[in-house]
CSV table of C-alpha atoms in Angstrom, one decimal:
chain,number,residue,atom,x,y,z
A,1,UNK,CA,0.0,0.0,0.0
A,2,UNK,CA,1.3,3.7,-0.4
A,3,UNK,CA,1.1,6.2,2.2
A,4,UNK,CA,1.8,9.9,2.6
A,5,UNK,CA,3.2,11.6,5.5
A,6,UNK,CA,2.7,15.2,6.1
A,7,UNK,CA,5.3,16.9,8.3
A,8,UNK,CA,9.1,18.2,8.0
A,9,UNK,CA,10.4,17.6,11.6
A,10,UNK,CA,12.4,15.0,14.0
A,11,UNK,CA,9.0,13.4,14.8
A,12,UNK,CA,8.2,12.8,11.2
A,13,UNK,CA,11.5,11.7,10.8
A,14,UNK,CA,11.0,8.8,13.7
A,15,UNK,CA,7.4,8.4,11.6
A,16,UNK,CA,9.0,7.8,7.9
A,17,UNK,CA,11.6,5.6,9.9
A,18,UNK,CA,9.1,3.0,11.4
A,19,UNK,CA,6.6,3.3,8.2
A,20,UNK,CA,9.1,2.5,6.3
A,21,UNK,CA,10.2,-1.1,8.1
A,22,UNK,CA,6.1,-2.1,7.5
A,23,UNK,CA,5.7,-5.1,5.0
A,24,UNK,CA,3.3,-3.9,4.0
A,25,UNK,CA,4.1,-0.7,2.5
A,26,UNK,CA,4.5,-0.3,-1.5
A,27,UNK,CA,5.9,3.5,-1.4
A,28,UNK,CA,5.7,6.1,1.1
A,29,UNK,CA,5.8,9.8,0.2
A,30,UNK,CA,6.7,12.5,2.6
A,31,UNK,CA,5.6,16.3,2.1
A,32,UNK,CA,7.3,18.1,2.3
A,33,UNK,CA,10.1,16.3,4.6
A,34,UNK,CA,13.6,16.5,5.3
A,35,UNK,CA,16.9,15.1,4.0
A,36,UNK,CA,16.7,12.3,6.9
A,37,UNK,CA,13.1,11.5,5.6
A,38,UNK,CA,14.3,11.2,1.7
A,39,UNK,CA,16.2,8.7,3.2
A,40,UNK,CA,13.1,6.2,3.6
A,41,UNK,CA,10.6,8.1,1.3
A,42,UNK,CA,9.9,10.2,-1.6
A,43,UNK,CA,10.0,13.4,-1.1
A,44,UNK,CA,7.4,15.6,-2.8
A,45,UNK,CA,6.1,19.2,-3.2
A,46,UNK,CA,3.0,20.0,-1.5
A,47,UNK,CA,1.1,22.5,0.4
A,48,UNK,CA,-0.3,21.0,3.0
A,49,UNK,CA,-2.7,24.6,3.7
A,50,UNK,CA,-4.0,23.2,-0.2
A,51,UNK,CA,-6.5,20.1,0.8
A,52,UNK,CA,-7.8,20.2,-2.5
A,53,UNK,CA,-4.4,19.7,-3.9
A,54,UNK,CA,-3.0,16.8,-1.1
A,55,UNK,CA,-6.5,15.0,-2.0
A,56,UNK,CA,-6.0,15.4,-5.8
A,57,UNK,CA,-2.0,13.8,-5.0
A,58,UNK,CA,-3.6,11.2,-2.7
A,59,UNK,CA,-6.0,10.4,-5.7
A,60,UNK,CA,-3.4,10.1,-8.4
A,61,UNK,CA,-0.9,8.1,-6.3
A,62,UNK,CA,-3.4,5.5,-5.1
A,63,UNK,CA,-2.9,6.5,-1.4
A,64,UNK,CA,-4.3,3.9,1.2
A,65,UNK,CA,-3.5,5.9,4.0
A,66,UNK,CA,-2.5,9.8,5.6
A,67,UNK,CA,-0.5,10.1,8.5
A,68,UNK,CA,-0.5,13.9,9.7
A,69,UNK,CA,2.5,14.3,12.0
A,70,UNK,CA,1.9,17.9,13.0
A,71,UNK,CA,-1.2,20.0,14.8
A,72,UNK,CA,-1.5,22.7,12.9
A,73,UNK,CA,-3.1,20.9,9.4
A,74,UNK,CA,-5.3,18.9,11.9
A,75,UNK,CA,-6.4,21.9,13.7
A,76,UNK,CA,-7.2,23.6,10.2
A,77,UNK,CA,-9.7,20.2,9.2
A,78,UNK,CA,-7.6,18.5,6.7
A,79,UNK,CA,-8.6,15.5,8.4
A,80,UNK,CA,-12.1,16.1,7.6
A,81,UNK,CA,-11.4,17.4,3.9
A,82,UNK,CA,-9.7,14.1,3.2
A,83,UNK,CA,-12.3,12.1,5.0
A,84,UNK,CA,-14.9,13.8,2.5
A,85,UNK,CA,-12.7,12.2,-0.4
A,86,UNK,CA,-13.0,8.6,0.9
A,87,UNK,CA,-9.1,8.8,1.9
A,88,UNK,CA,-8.4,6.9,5.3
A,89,UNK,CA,-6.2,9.4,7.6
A,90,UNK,CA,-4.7,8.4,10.7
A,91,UNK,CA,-5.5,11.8,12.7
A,92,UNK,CA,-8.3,13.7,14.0
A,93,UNK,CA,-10.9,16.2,12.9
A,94,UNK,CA,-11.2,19.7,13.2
A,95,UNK,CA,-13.5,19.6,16.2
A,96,UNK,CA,-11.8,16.9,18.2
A,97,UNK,CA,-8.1,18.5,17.2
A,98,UNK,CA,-9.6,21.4,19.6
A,99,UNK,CA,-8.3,19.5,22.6
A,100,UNK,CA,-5.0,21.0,21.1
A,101,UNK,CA,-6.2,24.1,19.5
A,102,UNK,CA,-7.6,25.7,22.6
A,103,UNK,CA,-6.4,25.0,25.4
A,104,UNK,CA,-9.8,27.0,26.6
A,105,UNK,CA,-11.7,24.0,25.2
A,106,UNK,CA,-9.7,21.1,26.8
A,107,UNK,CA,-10.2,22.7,29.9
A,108,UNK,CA,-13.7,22.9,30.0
A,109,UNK,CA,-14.0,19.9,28.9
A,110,UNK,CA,-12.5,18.4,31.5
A,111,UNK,CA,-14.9,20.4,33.8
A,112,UNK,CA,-18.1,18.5,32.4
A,113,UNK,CA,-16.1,15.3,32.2
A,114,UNK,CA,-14.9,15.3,35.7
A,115,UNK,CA,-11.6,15.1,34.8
A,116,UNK,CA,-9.0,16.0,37.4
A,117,UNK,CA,-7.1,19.1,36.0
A,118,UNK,CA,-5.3,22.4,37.2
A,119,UNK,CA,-8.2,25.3,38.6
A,120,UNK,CA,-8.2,28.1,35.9
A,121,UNK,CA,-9.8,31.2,34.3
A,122,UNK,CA,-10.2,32.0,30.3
A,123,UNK,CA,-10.1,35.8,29.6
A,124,UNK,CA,-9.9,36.9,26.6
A,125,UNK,CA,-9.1,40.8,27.7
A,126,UNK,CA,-5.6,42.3,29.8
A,127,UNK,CA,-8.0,43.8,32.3
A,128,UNK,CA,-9.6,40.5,32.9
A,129,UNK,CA,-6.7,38.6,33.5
A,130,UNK,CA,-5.2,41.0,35.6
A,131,UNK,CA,-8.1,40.7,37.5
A,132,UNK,CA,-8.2,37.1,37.1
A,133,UNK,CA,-4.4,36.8,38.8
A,134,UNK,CA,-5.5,37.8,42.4
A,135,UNK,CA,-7.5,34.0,42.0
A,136,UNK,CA,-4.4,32.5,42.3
A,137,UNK,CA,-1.1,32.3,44.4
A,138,UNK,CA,2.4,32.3,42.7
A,139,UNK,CA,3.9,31.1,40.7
A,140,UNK,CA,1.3,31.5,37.8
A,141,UNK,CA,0.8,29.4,35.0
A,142,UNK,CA,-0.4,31.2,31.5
A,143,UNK,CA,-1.0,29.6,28.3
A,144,UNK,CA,-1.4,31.4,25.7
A,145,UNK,CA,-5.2,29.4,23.9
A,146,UNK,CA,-4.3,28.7,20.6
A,147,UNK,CA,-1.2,26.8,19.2
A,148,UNK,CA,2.0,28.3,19.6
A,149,UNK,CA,4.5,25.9,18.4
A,150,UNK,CA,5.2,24.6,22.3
A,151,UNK,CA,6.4,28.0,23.3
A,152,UNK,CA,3.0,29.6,24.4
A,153,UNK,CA,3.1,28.6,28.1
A,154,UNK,CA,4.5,31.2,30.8
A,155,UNK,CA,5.4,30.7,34.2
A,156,UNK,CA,5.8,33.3,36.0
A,157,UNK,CA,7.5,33.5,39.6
A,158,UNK,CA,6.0,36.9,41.1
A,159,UNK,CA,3.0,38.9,40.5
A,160,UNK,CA,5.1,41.7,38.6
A,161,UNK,CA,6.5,38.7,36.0
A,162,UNK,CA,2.7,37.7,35.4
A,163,UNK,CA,1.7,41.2,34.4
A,164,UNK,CA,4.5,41.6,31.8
A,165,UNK,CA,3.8,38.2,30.5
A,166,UNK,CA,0.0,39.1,30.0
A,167,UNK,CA,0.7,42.4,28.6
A,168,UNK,CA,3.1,40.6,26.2
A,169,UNK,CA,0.4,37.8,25.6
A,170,UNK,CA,-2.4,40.3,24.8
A,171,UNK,CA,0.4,42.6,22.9
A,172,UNK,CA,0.6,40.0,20.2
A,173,UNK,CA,3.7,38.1,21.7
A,174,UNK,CA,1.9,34.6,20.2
A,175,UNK,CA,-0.2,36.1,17.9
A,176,UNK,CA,-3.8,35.2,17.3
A,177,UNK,CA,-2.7,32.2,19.7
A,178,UNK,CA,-2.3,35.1,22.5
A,179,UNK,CA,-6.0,36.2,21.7
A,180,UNK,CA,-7.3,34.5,24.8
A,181,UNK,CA,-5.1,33.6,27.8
A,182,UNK,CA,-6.3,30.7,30.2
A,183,UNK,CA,-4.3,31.2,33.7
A,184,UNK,CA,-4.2,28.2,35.6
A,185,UNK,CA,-3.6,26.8,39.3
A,186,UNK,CA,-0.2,25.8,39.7
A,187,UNK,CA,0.5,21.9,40.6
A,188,UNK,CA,3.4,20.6,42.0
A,189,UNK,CA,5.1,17.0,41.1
A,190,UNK,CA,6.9,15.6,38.1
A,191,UNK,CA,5.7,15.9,35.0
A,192,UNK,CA,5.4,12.9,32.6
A,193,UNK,CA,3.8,11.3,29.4
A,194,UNK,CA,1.0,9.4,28.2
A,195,UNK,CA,-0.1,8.1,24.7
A,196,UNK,CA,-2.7,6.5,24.0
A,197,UNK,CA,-4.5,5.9,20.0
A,198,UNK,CA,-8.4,5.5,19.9
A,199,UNK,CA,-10.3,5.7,16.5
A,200,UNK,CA,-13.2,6.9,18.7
A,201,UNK,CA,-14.5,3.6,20.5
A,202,UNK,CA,-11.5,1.3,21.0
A,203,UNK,CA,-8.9,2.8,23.5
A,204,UNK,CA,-5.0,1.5,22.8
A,205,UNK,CA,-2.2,2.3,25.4
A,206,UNK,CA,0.7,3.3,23.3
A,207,UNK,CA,3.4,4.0,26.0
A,208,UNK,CA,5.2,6.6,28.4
A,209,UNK,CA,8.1,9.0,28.1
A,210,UNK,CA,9.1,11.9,30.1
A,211,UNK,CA,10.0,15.0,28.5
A,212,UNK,CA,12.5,18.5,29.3
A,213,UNK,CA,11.0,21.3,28.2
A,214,UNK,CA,13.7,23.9,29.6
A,215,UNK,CA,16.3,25.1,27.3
A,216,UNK,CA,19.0,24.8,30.0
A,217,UNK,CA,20.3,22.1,32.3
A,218,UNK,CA,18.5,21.3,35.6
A,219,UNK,CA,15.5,22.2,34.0
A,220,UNK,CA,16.2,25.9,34.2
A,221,UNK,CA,16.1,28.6,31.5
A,222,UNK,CA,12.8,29.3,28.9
A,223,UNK,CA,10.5,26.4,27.3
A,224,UNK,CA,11.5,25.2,24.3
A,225,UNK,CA,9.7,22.4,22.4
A,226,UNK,CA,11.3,20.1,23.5
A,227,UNK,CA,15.3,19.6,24.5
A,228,UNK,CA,15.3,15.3,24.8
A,229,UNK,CA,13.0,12.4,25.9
A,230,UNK,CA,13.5,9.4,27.0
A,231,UNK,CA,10.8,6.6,27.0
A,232,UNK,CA,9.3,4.4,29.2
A,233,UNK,CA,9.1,6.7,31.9
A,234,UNK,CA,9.5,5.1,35.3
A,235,UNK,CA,7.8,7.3,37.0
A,236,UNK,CA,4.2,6.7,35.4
A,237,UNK,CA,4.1,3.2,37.2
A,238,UNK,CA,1.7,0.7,36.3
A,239,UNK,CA,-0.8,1.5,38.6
A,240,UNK,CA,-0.2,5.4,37.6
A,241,UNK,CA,-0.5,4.5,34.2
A,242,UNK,CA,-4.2,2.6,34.7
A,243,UNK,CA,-5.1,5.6,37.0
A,244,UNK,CA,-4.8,8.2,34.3
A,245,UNK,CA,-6.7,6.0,31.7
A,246,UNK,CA,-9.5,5.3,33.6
A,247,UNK,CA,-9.7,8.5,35.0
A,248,UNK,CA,-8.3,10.9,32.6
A,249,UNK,CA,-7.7,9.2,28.7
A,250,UNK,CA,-11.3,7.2,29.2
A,251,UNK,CA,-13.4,9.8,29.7
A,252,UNK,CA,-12.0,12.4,27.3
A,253,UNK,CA,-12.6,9.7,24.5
A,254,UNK,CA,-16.7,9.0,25.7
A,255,UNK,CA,-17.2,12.3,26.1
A,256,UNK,CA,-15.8,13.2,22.9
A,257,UNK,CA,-18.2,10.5,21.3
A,258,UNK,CA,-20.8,11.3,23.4
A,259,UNK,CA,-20.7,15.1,22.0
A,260,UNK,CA,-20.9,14.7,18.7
A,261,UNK,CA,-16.7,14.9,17.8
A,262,UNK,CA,-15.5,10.9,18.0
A,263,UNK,CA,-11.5,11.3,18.2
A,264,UNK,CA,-9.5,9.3,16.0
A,265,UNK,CA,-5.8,9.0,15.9
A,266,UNK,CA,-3.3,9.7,18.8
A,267,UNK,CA,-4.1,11.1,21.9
A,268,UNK,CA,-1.2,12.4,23.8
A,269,UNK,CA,-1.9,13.6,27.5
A,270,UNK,CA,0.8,16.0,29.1
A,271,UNK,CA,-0.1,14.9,33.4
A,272,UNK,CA,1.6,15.9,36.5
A,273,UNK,CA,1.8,13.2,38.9
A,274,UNK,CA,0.9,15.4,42.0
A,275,UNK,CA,0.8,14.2,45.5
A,276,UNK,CA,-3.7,13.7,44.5
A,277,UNK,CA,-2.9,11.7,41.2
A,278,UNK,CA,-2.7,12.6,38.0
A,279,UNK,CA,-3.8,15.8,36.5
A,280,UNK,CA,-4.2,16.4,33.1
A,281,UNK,CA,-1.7,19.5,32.2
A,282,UNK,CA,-2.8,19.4,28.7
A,283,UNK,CA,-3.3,17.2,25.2
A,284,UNK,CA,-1.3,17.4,22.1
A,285,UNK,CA,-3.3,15.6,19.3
A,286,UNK,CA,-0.2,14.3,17.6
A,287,UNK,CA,2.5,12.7,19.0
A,288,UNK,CA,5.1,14.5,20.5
A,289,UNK,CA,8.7,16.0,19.5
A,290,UNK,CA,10.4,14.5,20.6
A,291,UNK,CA,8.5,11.5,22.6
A,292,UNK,CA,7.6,10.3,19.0
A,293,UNK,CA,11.6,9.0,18.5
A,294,UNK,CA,11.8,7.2,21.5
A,295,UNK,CA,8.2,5.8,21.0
A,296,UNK,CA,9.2,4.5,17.9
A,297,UNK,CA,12.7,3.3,18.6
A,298,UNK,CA,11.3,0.9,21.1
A,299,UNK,CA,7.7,-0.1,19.2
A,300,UNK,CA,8.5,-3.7,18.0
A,301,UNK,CA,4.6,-3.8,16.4
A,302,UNK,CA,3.8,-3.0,12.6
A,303,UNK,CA,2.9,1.1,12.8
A,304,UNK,CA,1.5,0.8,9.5
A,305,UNK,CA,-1.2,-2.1,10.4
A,306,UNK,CA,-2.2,-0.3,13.8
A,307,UNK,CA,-2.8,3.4,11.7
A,308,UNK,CA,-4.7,1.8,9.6
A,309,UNK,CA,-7.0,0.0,11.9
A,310,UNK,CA,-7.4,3.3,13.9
A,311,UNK,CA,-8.2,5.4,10.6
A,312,UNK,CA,-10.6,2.4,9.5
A,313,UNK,CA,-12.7,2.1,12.8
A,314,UNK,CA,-10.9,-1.4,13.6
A,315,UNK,CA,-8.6,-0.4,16.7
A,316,UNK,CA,-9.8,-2.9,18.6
A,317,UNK,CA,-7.8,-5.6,16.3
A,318,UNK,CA,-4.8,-4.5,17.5
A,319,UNK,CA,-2.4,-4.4,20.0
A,320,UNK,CA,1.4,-2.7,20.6
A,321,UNK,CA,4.2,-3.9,21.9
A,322,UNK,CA,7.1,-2.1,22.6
A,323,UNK,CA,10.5,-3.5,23.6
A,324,UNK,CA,11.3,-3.0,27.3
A,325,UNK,CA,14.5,-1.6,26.7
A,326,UNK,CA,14.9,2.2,27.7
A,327,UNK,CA,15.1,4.5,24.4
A,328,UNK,CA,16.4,8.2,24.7
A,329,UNK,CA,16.9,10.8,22.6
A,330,UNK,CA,19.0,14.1,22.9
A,331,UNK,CA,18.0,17.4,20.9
A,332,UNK,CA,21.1,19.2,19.0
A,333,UNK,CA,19.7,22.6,18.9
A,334,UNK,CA,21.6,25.8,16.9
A,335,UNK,CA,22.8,28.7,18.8
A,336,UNK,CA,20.1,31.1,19.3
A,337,UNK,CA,17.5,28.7,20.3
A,338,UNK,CA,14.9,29.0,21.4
A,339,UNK,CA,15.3,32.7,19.7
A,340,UNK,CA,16.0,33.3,16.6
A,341,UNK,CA,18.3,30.1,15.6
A,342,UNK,CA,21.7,30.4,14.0
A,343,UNK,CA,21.0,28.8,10.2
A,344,UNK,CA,23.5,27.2,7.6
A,345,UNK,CA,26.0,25.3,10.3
A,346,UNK,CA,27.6,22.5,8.8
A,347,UNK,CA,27.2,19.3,10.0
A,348,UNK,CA,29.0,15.7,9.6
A,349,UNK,CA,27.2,12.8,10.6
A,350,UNK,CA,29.6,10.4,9.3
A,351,UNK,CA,30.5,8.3,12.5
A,352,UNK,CA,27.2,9.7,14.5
A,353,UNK,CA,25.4,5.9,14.2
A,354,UNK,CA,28.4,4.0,14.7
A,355,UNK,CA,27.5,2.8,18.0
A,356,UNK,CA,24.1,1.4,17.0
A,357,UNK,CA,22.8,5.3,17.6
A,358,UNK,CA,20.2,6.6,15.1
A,359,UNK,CA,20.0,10.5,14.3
A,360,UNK,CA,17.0,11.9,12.8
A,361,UNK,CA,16.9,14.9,11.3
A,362,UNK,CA,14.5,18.0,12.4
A,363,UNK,CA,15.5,20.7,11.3
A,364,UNK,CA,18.2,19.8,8.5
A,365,UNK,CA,18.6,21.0,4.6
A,366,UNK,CA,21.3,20.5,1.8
A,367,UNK,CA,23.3,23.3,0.6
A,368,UNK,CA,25.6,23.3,-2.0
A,369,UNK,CA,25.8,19.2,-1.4
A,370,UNK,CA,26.8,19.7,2.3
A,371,UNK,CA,24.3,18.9,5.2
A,372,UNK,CA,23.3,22.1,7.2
A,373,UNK,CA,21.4,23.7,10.2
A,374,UNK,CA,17.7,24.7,9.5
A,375,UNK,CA,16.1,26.0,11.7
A,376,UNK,CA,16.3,25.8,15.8
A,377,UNK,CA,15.7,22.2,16.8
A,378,UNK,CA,18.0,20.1,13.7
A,379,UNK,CA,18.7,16.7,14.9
A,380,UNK,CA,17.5,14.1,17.7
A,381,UNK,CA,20.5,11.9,18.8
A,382,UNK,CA,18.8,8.7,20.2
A,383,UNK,CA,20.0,5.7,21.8
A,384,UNK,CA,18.7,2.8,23.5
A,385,UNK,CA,19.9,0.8,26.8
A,386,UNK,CA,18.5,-1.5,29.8
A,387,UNK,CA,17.9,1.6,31.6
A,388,UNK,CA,18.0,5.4,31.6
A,389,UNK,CA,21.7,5.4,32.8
A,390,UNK,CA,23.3,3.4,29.7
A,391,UNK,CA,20.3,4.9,26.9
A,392,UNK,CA,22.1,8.3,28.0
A,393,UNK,CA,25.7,7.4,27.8
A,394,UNK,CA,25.3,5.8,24.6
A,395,UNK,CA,22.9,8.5,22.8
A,396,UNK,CA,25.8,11.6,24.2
A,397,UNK,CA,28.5,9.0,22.9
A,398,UNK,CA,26.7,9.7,19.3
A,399,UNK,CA,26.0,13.5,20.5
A,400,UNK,CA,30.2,13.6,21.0
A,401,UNK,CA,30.7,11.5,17.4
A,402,UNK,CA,28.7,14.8,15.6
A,403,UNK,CA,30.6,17.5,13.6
A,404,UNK,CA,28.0,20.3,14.7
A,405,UNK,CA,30.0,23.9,15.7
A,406,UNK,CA,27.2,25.9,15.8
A,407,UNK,CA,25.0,23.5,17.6
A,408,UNK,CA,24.7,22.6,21.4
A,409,UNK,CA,22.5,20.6,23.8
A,410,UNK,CA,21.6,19.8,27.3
A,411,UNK,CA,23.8,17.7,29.0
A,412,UNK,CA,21.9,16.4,31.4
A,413,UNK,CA,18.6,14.5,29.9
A,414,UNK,CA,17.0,12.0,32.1
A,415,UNK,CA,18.9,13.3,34.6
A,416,UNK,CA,16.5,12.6,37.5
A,417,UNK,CA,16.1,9.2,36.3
A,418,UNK,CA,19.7,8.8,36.5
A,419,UNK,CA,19.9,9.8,39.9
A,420,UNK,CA,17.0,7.6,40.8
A,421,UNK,CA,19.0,5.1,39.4
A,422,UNK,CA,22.0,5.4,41.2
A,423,UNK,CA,20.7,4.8,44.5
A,424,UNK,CA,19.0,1.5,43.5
């Protein structure tokens, strides 16, 4: 069968990679990629803003299925335009993909559903979230509604920080993402990662990981979109895990139904384990960047069998099983990051994979036949091992085996794994 994937980024990378292993692929396309994606699939020239012209491809190419690897062409319907075509696409519709695109809307949600979530306020005015502040005690939690590429969440230590960040929010620091701001309680515990795929009825664990959103070490610094990952995480235990399905995945994906917007595709739930339970922080309705490369460096089953169940309504057929190894990944970001990133670095990647490492690219191009730096985030360095402690020596082994001068990373991912570790 012949499948497109939509997406340019490390996660579509780990995507292309897994597709591509499938027996049961004929030809995957990739639009519009990256050089580490033409290295399992075609690469091809498309606008993915142009449904009309991705279903007239998906037409002439006999495409059997669509994997959407990033929010913002879900959150825009292409799901649904596709749909309308007869073309099976593993991703959700416009009105479920809200649990992404609003932030507003997931919350709510989880108000009639009962699920167990942060307190918070939406405003969509400066004068009503500075009003809205004296609800809460420091330090403050504001998320921009809309998307905002991972960066449109503030935390802000003081009362004073809080009004400059709303005043930037509402000043057009996110754009038409900043148009409403939804402040929220703040919750204390570690943070961790759940996916789970549904195609509306049939609910499918599909692994942990634990993610670093701070650009420096110790977790310190801005947010980024992500600075490494390492999967499972050991944190989510067992009984964790079944908590925040029954309680948290389960009733997101009945209510959904219930309402008139049946989810289909991945569902990936952002909790804080707090001293309560879980709490939903948010959903992402696409796997993450970059959970997706450690997800997919430890799934053993066929990805291409399980999308197409869960785009054809026939979930329940399946199950996954992932490897119990520990996988984890390390971002090489360019200087500049998370500001405005350094471009056209050079990069050799010749021994990089040596040690059984694999690299995929996020944000890479060719230039004048030489690999270069793209845009902030460029490649993911991953690396598996029994535990945390040897997936992270081997993936900064491969980190230390890269020709990148105008790159860097955090030293220091999994880091409270590691620790954890050491005093087993």
């Amino acid at each position: 069968m012949n499948i497109l994937l939509l997406g340019s980024g490390g996660r579509e990378h780990a995507l292309a990679w897994k597709l591509a292993q499938s027996p049961s692929l004929t030809r995957l396309y990739a639009a519009p990629g990256n050089p580490g994606i033409g290295e399992e699939a075609e690469l091809v020239a498309l606008d993915v803003t142009d449904h009309a012209a991705v279903a007239r491809f998906c037409k002439e190419h006999d495409i059997a299925l669509v994997v959407v690897g990033p929010e913002a062409p879900l959150v825009a319907g292409l799901a649904d335009d596709l749909r309308a075509e007869g073309i099976p696409v593993f991703g959700p519709s416009k009105a479920a993909a809200q649990l992404e695109g609003s932030k507003g809307f997931t919350k709510d949600l989880c108000d009639r559903a009962g699920i167990p979530t942060a307190g918070y306020v939406r405003t969509t005015s400066l004068d009503g979230a500075l009003a809205a502040l004296d609800r809460f005690a420091a330090p403050y939690v504001l998320k921009a509604d809309g998307l905002a590429a991972g960066k449109g969440v503030v935390i802000a230590e003081t009362h004073a920080e809080a009004e400059e960040a709303l005043t930037d929010m509402f000043g057009g620091a996110f754009g038409e993402a900043g148009a409403e701001v939804v402040i929220e309680e703040f919750l204390t515990g570690e943070e961790a990662s759940l996916f789970a795929l549904t195609d509306g009825t049939a609910i499918l664990p599909f692994g942990s990981a634990q993610d670093h959103k701070r650009v420096g070490e110790g977790d310190t610094g801005p947010n980024t979109g992500g600075m490494g990952a390492y999967s499972p995480a050991p944190v989510l235990t067992a009984e964790l895990e079944a908590q925040a399905m029954r309680e948290i995945i389960e009733p997101t994906v009945h209510t959904m139904a219930a309402e008139g917007m049946p989810y289909s595709g991945v569902l990936y739930a952002g909790l804080m384990l707090t001293s309560e339970g879980p709490k939903l922080i948010e959903y992402n309705c696409r796997f993450g960047d970059p959970e997706c490369q450690v997800l997919m460096s430890r799934l053993e089953s066929d990805l291409v069998r399980i999308m197409l169940a869960c785009a054809e309504g026939r979930l329940a057929e399946c199950d996954a099983r992932f490897a119990d190894e520990t996988a984890l990944t390390v971002v090489m970001a360019a200087k500049g990051y998370p500001g405005t990133p350094e471009k056209g670095g050079a990069i050799d990647l010749r021994d990089a994979e040596a040690g059984g490492a694999k690299v995929f690219h996020a944000g890479t191009a060719i230039k004048d036949g030489r690999l270069v730096a793209n845009g902030g985030r460029v490649l993911n360095v991953t690396a598996t091992g029994q535990n945390v402690t040897e997936a992270q020596a081997a993936a900064y082994a491969a980190v230390d085996r890269i020709d990148f001068a105008s790159g860097f990373c955090r030293r220091d991912i999994g880091w409270r794994e590691v620790a954890r570790e050491a005093t087993d």
